[in-house]
Coordinates of C-alpha atoms in Angstrom, one line a residue:
M1 CA -45.2 -82.5 28.5
D2 CA -44.1 -82.5 32.2
V3 CA -44.7 -79.1 33.7
S4 CA -43.4 -80.1 37.2
K5 CA -39.8 -79.2 36.2
I6 CA -40.9 -75.8 35.0
D7 CA -42.9 -75.3 38.3
T8 CA -39.9 -76.3 40.3
M9 CA -37.6 -73.8 38.4
L10 CA -40.2 -71.1 38.9
A11 CA -40.4 -71.9 42.6
Q12 CA -36.7 -71.8 42.9
L13 CA -36.6 -68.5 41.1
R14 CA -39.2 -67.0 43.5
A15 CA -37.4 -68.4 46.5
G16 CA -34.0 -67.1 45.3
A17 CA -35.5 -63.7 44.7
A18 CA -37.1 -63.7 48.1
V19 CA -33.9 -64.7 49.9
A20 CA -31.9 -62.1 47.9
S21 CA -34.3 -59.4 49.0
G22 CA -34.2 -60.5 52.6
K23 CA -37.8 -61.7 52.8
P24 CA -38.6 -65.0 54.5
V25 CA -39.5 -67.8 52.1
S26 CA -43.2 -68.5 52.3
G27 CA -44.9 -71.8 51.8
A28 CA -46.2 -70.6 48.4
T29 CA -42.6 -70.7 47.1
T30 CA -41.8 -74.2 47.9
P31 CA -41.4 -76.6 45.0
G32 CA -44.5 -78.5 43.9
T33 CA -47.0 -75.7 44.8
R34 CA -48.6 -73.8 41.9
E35 CA -50.3 -70.5 41.6
T36 CA -53.5 -71.1 39.8
N37 CA -56.2 -69.1 38.2
E38 CA -59.9 -69.8 38.5
G39 CA -59.7 -72.7 36.1
G40 CA -57.1 -74.5 38.3
R41 CA -54.3 -74.1 35.7
V42 CA -50.9 -72.5 36.2
D43 CA -50.7 -68.9 34.8
F44 CA -47.1 -69.0 33.6
S45 CA -46.9 -65.3 32.6
T46 CA -48.2 -64.1 36.0
V47 CA -45.8 -66.2 37.9
F48 CA -42.8 -65.3 35.7
K49 CA -43.7 -61.6 35.9
Q50 CA -43.9 -61.7 39.7
S51 CA -40.5 -63.3 39.8
L52 CA -39.0 -60.7 37.6
D53 CA -40.6 -57.9 39.6
Q54 CA -39.0 -59.3 42.8
V55 CA -35.6 -59.2 41.1
N56 CA -36.2 -55.7 39.9
N57 CA -37.3 -54.5 43.3
T58 CA -34.2 -56.0 44.8
Q59 CA -32.0 -54.1 42.3
Q60 CA -33.9 -50.8 42.9
N61 CA -33.6 -51.2 46.6
A62 CA -29.8 -51.8 46.3
A63 CA -29.4 -48.8 44.0
K64 CA -31.3 -46.6 46.5
L65 CA -29.1 -47.8 49.4
M66 CA -26.0 -47.1 47.4
Q67 CA -27.2 -43.7 46.3
D68 CA -28.1 -42.8 49.9
F69 CA -24.6 -43.7 51.1
E70 CA -23.0 -41.8 48.2
M71 CA -25.0 -38.7 49.1
G72 CA -24.1 -38.9 52.8
A73 CA -27.7 -39.5 54.0
P74 CA -27.9 -39.9 57.8
G75 CA -28.2 -43.6 58.7
A76 CA -26.7 -44.8 55.4
N77 CA -24.4 -47.8 56.0
L78 CA -21.7 -48.9 53.6
T79 CA -21.9 -52.5 54.7
E80 CA -25.6 -52.7 54.2
A81 CA -25.4 -51.1 50.8
M82 CA -22.6 -53.5 49.7
I83 CA -24.5 -56.5 50.9
S84 CA -27.6 -55.3 49.2
M85 CA -25.7 -54.8 45.9
Q86 CA -24.3 -58.4 46.2
K87 CA -27.8 -59.8 46.8
A88 CA -29.1 -57.9 43.8
N89 CA -26.2 -59.2 41.7
I90 CA -26.8 -62.8 42.8
S91 CA -30.5 -62.4 42.1
L92 CA -29.9 -61.2 38.6
Q93 CA -27.4 -64.0 37.9
Y94 CA -29.9 -66.5 39.1
T95 CA -32.6 -65.1 36.9
L96 CA -30.2 -65.2 33.9
Q97 CA -29.5 -68.8 34.5
V98 CA -33.2 -69.7 34.7
R99 CA -33.7 -67.7 31.5
N100 CA -30.9 -69.7 29.8
K101 CA -32.6 -73.0 30.9
F102 CA -35.9 -71.8 29.4
V103 CA -34.2 -70.9 26.2
M104 CA -32.5 -74.3 26.0
A105 CA -35.7 -76.1 26.7
Y106 CA -37.5 -74.1 24.0
Q107 CA -34.8 -74.9 21.5
D108 CA -34.9 -78.6 22.4
I109 CA -38.7 -78.6 21.9
M110 CA -38.4 -76.7 18.6
N111 CA -35.8 -79.2 17.3
M112 CA -38.0 -82.3 18.1
P113 CA -39.2 -84.1 15.0
V114 CA -43.0 -84.1 14.6

């Protein structure tokens, strides 16, 4: 099984989440690089959880900015809150698309004759 496509999708997910949260994309999120454990193998669950955590953090930050604006907090900016909400929405949609690709790949593998 070719894991390079999965690694590429995970790298794209991490890069998309980083861009959506306003963080610069580091070299570790470029396609072709892998996060490895001590055995030199990719730990899929760790990479996937980190990606989901980034999306969650983006959504929580956007919700906080929106709540601050609604409560009239000093320094709260509508433009910043709306942009943050859109970034969180795009990040979530991107995550859902990656999930759908994983589900399709899983179904394709399960339907293969042995």
